[in-house]
Structures are given as C-alpha cells and as structure tokens.
Amino acid sequence: MVHGRERELRAIAAFATGVDPTTLVVSGLSGSGKSVTVLAALGRAGMRDGVVRVVRSASARPGAQGPAGLPRLDLAAWTAPGPDGEHRLDPVGLVDAVSGGFGGDLGPGPRVLVVDDLDTLSPARAAWLQRVSDAAYERGWRVIAAVRHVPDGVLPDDLDVLALGPLDEPSLRRVVAGTLRQPVAADVAQRLHRWSAGNVRVALELADPLSAAQLRGSAEWAGPHAVGPVARRAYRVLLDGLTPAEAERLAATVGAAHPLLALLCRERSGAGRDPAGLAPDAAVEAVLEGLHLDDLPGLPAADHDPRAVARAVGVVLLTGTAWAGVAEPWRYAATVAEWSDHLWWTGGADDGARAAGVRVATELVALERLGEVADPERLRADLGVLAGTPGLHWVGVCVQVRAHLLLGDVEGARHLLDRARPAEGRSVAEIVARDVAEARVAVVEGRAADVRAHLWHAAQLRPAVEDWLPVRGLRIVVDALLDGRVPEGDLPAPAGASSSRALGEFAADLGLAHLAVGQAERAAELLTIGLERCSWPYRGRAHIRADLVEAVVAAGRIRDGIPARVRRLVEPRWIRRSGPRPMPRPPTSAHGRCWPGGPRSRPAWRAGCPTRRPRCRCGSACARSSPTPGTAWRTATTPPQSRRSARRPRSPG
C-alpha cells in the first residue's frame, strides 16, 4: 500500500498506458519510495504481468526480474566497462534479451521496462537511456527509469521527469504504523517526520528499533543518537565533497529543519551530537506532561518539586490510576497547599482564588479515595471562583469539568471548555485532558457521536488512553448507544490499581451500556455497585439514580418491593436524617400497602386508603398524599417537570 502519492500514481499510470514515444524519469533521494511507487502505479493500472525490472544496471552483473514466479534473467553477457570504468549495458542487447527471455511469458497488454538503481542522471547516462528507449519503442515497450538525482541543466525533450518529494506527516504515519503493525502516537509521527524529512525508508530505519511503548508515546523518544546506513545513503549526494568546516556551517544552517542532516554534518566535522540533559525535577515533570507513563518508575515523593507533584496529582485524577505497588498518591493531600496552585494554573492567582483552589483539590483527592463529597455547596462556590481566573492549566480544567458535572452544572462545565482554546503551545497531557473532558460533557448532553470523535482524537495523540478506566467506560457507553454493541468484560479484577471514584464511574458507565442494550438485570447490578463505590459520579447523582430505578423496574425486581440495597442508594437523604437508627418499617395500616416496598395485590381504595382513589398504586397519588418514605424515594428519582405535573389535581378515577 502506497500512501500520499496519489498524484504520482496517476501520472505513472497515464504514461504507461499512453502512446507518446517518451521516457519517464522518476527522481528522488534514496529511500523516497521510487521503485515501490512505480510498481504500485503499474499494478493499479492492471499491468503487473507486463512489467520487467532491470536492477544493478551499472554493475558487472546486471539482471532482470519479470512478473512473480519467473526466474531472474542474467544480463552479464550484454555489459562491458566504458571509458570511465563504469559498466554499461548494450541498449539493443538489453531490449533483445528481455524481449526474448520474457516475451512469451508476459501477459497481454502494454509492456513496461523499469530501469532501477540509476544514481545521478549525468549526460552520459541520459544519452544511454535514450538509446534504450529507442530500441524498446521499436518493440512495443515503454521505459521508466528511477534515478536519485537529476542535475540542473537541459534535458532531452523525450525525457519527462517526475520528482518524488517528501511524504507528508499523516501519510508517513500510516506507512510506519502499517509496516511495523503498531499504532504510532501523533507526536511520535511528527518527530519521525521531522528527523526523516519525509523519507520513507529513513523513517522506517528510525522507527524499527523503537519499542511499542515508544511508538505509542507511553515512553519517551527524543530522536536518534546515531545515523544509520539508510540515512547516510540518502544524504550522500549532498555531503560528498564537503570539508569539515563546510559541514559545520551547513549543520548550523539546517539544524532545526533537518536535524538528521545536521547530525551527519556534525559527525563529519567531529562535533557529534550535543546531548541535552534535564534536572531530575524537570525530567519527572516532562514525563508527566508528555504522558510518557511507562518511563515513570513511581510517583514523586511528597517533598518533591511542587510542580512535579501537581503534575502527578493531575495525572492521577485524569487516569483514575491509584498506582498500586508504589506509594499511593493520597499522601499528597497533606501538602495540598504547596502544589495546588500548579494544578490549576500555568502561572499564579490571587490569594482568594488560591484558597479556593486548595479546598477544591482537597475535596477532589478525598473523592478519589472515598467516592463522597463532604460539602457540595462549598465545592460549587469554590469552583465558581476558579472558573473566573485566567491562565488555567488544561489538566486542571478537566478535573474542574468533572466536578461541575457531578454537581449537575453542565453549563459551568461547557463554559470552562469553551475557554480552553487554542491548543498551540499546550502539552500532550493538556490536549488529551481536554478531549476526555469534552467526551464526558458530550455523554451527559446525549451527543454520543461527539464522544467517539473526542476519544478518537485523544487516542491519536496517546493510544495508551484506551487502557485508562475512565476512557474505557466512555467507549463502552458510546459503542452501546451508537452501535448496539453488548458490553464485554466486567469490572477490573485488580481493584487496588484504580481509585474508588474511577471504579464507581466505570461501573456506572458499564451499567448504562447494559441498560441501553436491554440487559436491565445486569445494569441494575452494575449501577448499584457504581453508586456504592462513588455516590458523586461525573454523570450526576440524579442521572445515575434514575438509571438505577429504570433498570430495577425493567428487570421486574419490584414485585416484592424495592430491594433494600437499592433503596439505600436512591433515598440517601431520608437515611441520613434517620441517622444510625434502623430503617423504619412500613406503616401497619392498609395505607402502607401503597408505598414502594409494600405488597400491591389489590387496589388501595378497597383496603381503606384515605385518598379513596381507585388508581392508587405504588408511587401514585397515595404515595404523594402523605409524608411516607415513598415520597422521598419518588422525589429523589423523578425529574423536576414530572414533579410539577404530579402536583396537579387529578379527578377521582
């Protein structure tokens, strides 16, 4: 598969099927893909069985290779050294040998002679190529030559030159990913493109020794420390004849645009590569900002540089990872006042905003461990203070967006994201965090297609995000909503590897996906686990409780009343008011038959219901007519519009 060469493929195919007595010269540096492009174009034009390729034409043992399955033809008998010592094939003998050796085995249609491995198209080589073309045209062959360099000057009129430039970055990324069968992170592809200058074989030489983690961006790769043979061959034409002083000047000139060429020049001048080292604190921060998490042996100590600690907390809150096996991240709560500024802002803030930032960071770190928010109103007020400050760090924005969502403030979350633009100058962690935050808001707003688009963009930059528990949950939800895909798998077995909040949100997302595909029984189980793990998930308490009640009702689990485990989750305020006392039993009067959890074997009006309404059932007019526990359950799980409509007087019957 050839990527990024559509114009060249069309031009080569048009020449091969044309009738003009011309020769096509395809030029490009070594490794630019000349031969691959030519053969792909001829194959696309349906001429694969009519192509003969001549290789090593300037050596003492040239050869010709026909279509697949045919033996190689030795052309040594038709070559002899010229006055300059270079071997040259006899043009007429070459065409006669190819026509006689392969003529009967080639398929019908046009026949193309591809002369490969020519170096610089000197005047002598151009004249030789013309004689080959004349002899080939008389026998019905077209000639295409692949050369590395066409010097400036006047070429014969019957030689058409098609130059292959460097591949663009997306095309080079597809080639590397397809060849190595590994996903390549967007910034890694950008670095490969910069170092290789768009040369395919040079990029593959650079990428081949990289680990899967380095290709995915999970481990850092800053560039090569030495130049390989493919790159040396590609730049040989440019460097031949340069003195060490000239090479040093060239390195200073092209260093930023062509770092590999600059490295070659420094080697020739004796300077070598200038290693750039980072201080330990800055190195940890760079690893976290780049999300090179495979390079992170563990989280920094609590007395580490505050910026590095803030980046570590941000990554913990972003990924939901508890870093099992190393010192847990919750120890940072003891020093929150030292690092919270760096979590929320790239610069600084006033004292009032900083105090609010300390309180928000303390609350959200506690939420990771316990799944509870101690003071939601205080959190709401502090989030409002943070939202009005400039210079927000985008990882902190993602954390704030989730806090707004769990409080039910979708408008506040959207306002924060609208301010998080543009992406220029932002780190990988910030861009990925913004995409994850956008996906969360899109789930709450019901925009499943946008969720998929944001997750795709984040995975392009860091494929490893697909393994994060929060992203897995979002992906499962959107696959169920858009494709009707039944969720596979279950809650992660190593529970200690993820925070309580992340596990609760993942269980809730998994439950929503099961509910979307009609598996209500499993949905009720997972939503129950989710609320037990985290009673303040990003989709909000009202949404999750409504999903839970819907799943319980759809699963038919209310025949014997609402299960006690579910009732505790959908009636938190009522249970909190009752404190440590045991849950009260249903009323003993006949009216108690109408509250959620009581038997519903007969109409309430026949059992002495005070409303005397024949339609009285669980959660209907009877439950709303008196302050029974059913009222609290109904209020906690009914949308506001339904509550208003429920207050309207209804006629008996």
mmCIF file of N, CA, C and O in Angstrom, residues 126-155:
data_model
loop_
_atom_site.group_PDB
_atom_site.id
_atom_site.type_symbol
_atom_site.label_atom_id
_atom_site.label_comp_id
_atom_site.label_asym_id
_atom_site.label_seq_id
_atom_site.Cartn_x
_atom_site.Cartn_y
_atom_site.Cartn_z
ATOM 1 N N ALA A 126 22.007 9.896 -19.478
ATOM 2 C CA ALA A 126 20.816 10.344 -20.208
ATOM 3 C C ALA A 126 20.876 9.894 -21.668
ATOM 4 O O ALA A 126 19.856 9.461 -22.241
ATOM 5 N N ALA A 127 22.056 9.959 -22.279
ATOM 6 C CA ALA A 127 22.194 9.505 -23.670
ATOM 7 C C ALA A 127 21.978 7.997 -23.763
ATOM 8 O O ALA A 127 21.325 7.503 -24.705
ATOM 9 N N TRP A 128 22.535 7.238 -22.803
ATOM 10 C CA TRP A 128 22.329 5.779 -22.797
ATOM 11 C C TRP A 128 20.851 5.438 -22.622
ATOM 12 O O TRP A 128 20.332 4.535 -23.294
ATOM 13 N N LEU A 129 20.179 6.171 -21.766
ATOM 14 C CA LEU A 129 18.758 5.912 -21.535
ATOM 15 C C LEU A 129 17.942 6.202 -22.786
ATOM 16 O O LEU A 129 16.972 5.486 -23.092
ATOM 17 N N GLN A 130 18.338 7.200 -23.551
ATOM 18 C CA GLN A 130 17.639 7.490 -24.804
ATOM 19 C C GLN A 130 17.778 6.331 -25.795
ATOM 20 O O GLN A 130 16.808 5.958 -26.474
ATOM 21 N N ARG A 131 18.980 5.750 -25.891
ATOM 22 C CA ARG A 131 19.177 4.634 -26.822
ATOM 23 C C ARG A 131 18.359 3.417 -26.386
ATOM 24 O O ARG A 131 17.810 2.697 -27.227
ATOM 25 N N VAL A 132 18.277 3.180 -25.065
ATOM 26 C CA VAL A 132 17.436 2.085 -24.579
ATOM 27 C C VAL A 132 15.983 2.331 -24.960
ATOM 28 O O VAL A 132 15.271 1.419 -25.406
ATOM 29 N N SER A 133 15.518 3.569 -24.816
ATOM 30 C CA SER A 133 14.127 3.895 -25.130
ATOM 31 C C SER A 133 13.839 3.720 -26.617
ATOM 32 O O SER A 133 12.755 3.226 -26.995
ATOM 33 N N ASP A 134 14.787 4.111 -27.467
ATOM 34 C CA ASP A 134 14.581 3.942 -28.911
ATOM 35 C C ASP A 134 14.429 2.468 -29.265
ATOM 36 O O ASP A 134 13.522 2.085 -30.034
ATOM 37 N N ALA A 135 15.319 1.633 -28.710
ATOM 38 C CA ALA A 135 15.240 0.205 -29.019
ATOM 39 C C ALA A 135 13.967 -0.406 -28.434
ATOM 40 O O ALA A 135 13.347 -1.289 -29.058
ATOM 41 N N ALA A 136 13.568 0.041 -27.258
ATOM 42 C CA ALA A 136 12.369 -0.518 -26.629
ATOM 43 C C ALA A 136 11.104 -0.109 -27.369
ATOM 44 O O ALA A 136 10.171 -0.917 -27.529
ATOM 45 N N TYR A 137 11.049 1.145 -27.831
ATOM 46 C CA TYR A 137 9.839 1.620 -28.502
ATOM 47 C C TYR A 137 9.590 0.852 -29.797
ATOM 48 O O TYR A 137 8.444 0.602 -30.174
ATOM 49 N N GLU A 138 10.679 0.471 -30.501
ATOM 50 C CA GLU A 138 10.521 -0.293 -31.735
ATOM 51 C C GLU A 138 9.877 -1.652 -31.486
ATOM 52 O O GLU A 138 9.255 -2.224 -32.386
ATOM 53 N N ARG A 139 10.032 -2.173 -30.243
ATOM 54 C CA ARG A 139 9.486 -3.492 -29.927
ATOM 55 C C ARG A 139 8.226 -3.411 -29.052
ATOM 56 O O ARG A 139 7.796 -4.398 -28.478
ATOM 57 N N GLY A 140 7.661 -2.215 -28.914
ATOM 58 C CA GLY A 140 6.407 -2.060 -28.195
ATOM 59 C C GLY A 140 6.542 -1.955 -26.685
ATOM 60 O O GLY A 140 5.576 -2.261 -25.968
ATOM 61 N N TRP A 141 7.701 -1.528 -26.199
ATOM 62 C CA TRP A 141 7.914 -1.388 -24.756
ATOM 63 C C TRP A 141 7.931 0.099 -24.385
ATOM 64 O O TRP A 141 8.403 0.941 -25.145
ATOM 65 N N ARG A 142 7.436 0.415 -23.187
ATOM 66 C CA ARG A 142 7.621 1.738 -22.585
ATOM 67 C C ARG A 142 8.744 1.630 -21.561
ATOM 68 O O ARG A 142 8.945 0.575 -20.956
ATOM 69 N N VAL A 143 9.488 2.720 -21.343
ATOM 70 C CA VAL A 143 10.635 2.710 -20.437
ATOM 71 C C VAL A 143 10.414 3.737 -19.326
ATOM 72 O O VAL A 143 10.079 4.903 -19.592
ATOM 73 N N ILE A 144 10.605 3.276 -18.075
ATOM 74 C CA ILE A 144 10.580 4.146 -16.897
ATOM 75 C C ILE A 144 11.893 3.942 -16.153
ATOM 76 O O ILE A 144 12.285 2.805 -15.883
ATOM 77 N N ALA A 145 12.572 5.033 -15.821
ATOM 78 C CA ALA A 145 13.854 4.962 -15.109
ATOM 79 C C ALA A 145 13.708 5.620 -13.743
ATOM 80 O O ALA A 145 13.056 6.662 -13.602
ATOM 81 N N ALA A 146 14.310 4.995 -12.730
ATOM 82 C CA ALA A 146 14.323 5.544 -11.372
ATOM 83 C C ALA A 146 15.729 6.036 -11.072
ATOM 84 O O ALA A 146 16.681 5.248 -11.086
ATOM 85 N N VAL A 147 15.873 7.343 -10.814
ATOM 86 C CA VAL A 147 17.180 7.939 -10.561
ATOM 87 C C VAL A 147 17.122 8.708 -9.241
ATOM 88 O O VAL A 147 16.055 9.134 -8.789
ATOM 89 N N ARG A 148 18.293 8.861 -8.628
ATOM 90 C CA ARG A 148 18.347 9.556 -7.339
ATOM 91 C C ARG A 148 18.449 11.065 -7.487
ATOM 92 O O ARG A 148 17.969 11.807 -6.635
ATOM 93 N N HIS A 149 19.103 11.501 -8.559
ATOM 94 C CA HIS A 149 19.351 12.932 -8.675
ATOM 95 C C HIS A 149 19.386 13.322 -10.139
ATOM 96 O O HIS A 149 20.027 12.661 -10.965
ATOM 97 N N VAL A 150 18.682 14.396 -10.459
ATOM 98 C CA VAL A 150 18.719 14.975 -11.804
ATOM 99 C C VAL A 150 19.376 16.340 -11.693
ATOM 100 O O VAL A 150 18.788 17.276 -11.131
ATOM 101 N N PRO A 151 20.601 16.496 -12.175
ATOM 102 C CA PRO A 151 21.286 17.790 -12.031
ATOM 103 C C PRO A 151 20.630 18.859 -12.884
ATOM 104 O O PRO A 151 19.885 18.576 -13.830
ATOM 105 N N ASP A 152 20.885 20.093 -12.495
ATOM 106 C CA ASP A 152 20.352 21.214 -13.270
ATOM 107 C C ASP A 152 20.974 21.209 -14.655
ATOM 108 O O ASP A 152 22.148 20.922 -14.851
ATOM 109 N N GLY A 153 20.188 21.551 -15.611
ATOM 110 C CA GLY A 153 20.664 21.568 -16.987
ATOM 111 C C GLY A 153 19.538 21.226 -17.932
ATOM 112 O O GLY A 153 18.399 20.936 -17.524
ATOM 113 N N VAL A 154 19.857 21.259 -19.195
ATOM 114 C CA VAL A 154 18.866 20.994 -20.234
ATOM 115 C C VAL A 154 18.816 19.497 -20.501
ATOM 116 O O VAL A 154 19.840 18.872 -20.806
ATOM 117 N N LEU A 155 17.632 18.915 -20.353
ATOM 118 C CA LEU A 155 17.431 17.501 -20.631
ATOM 119 C C LEU A 155 16.857 17.329 -22.032
ATOM 120 O O LEU A 155 16.205 18.241 -22.568
#
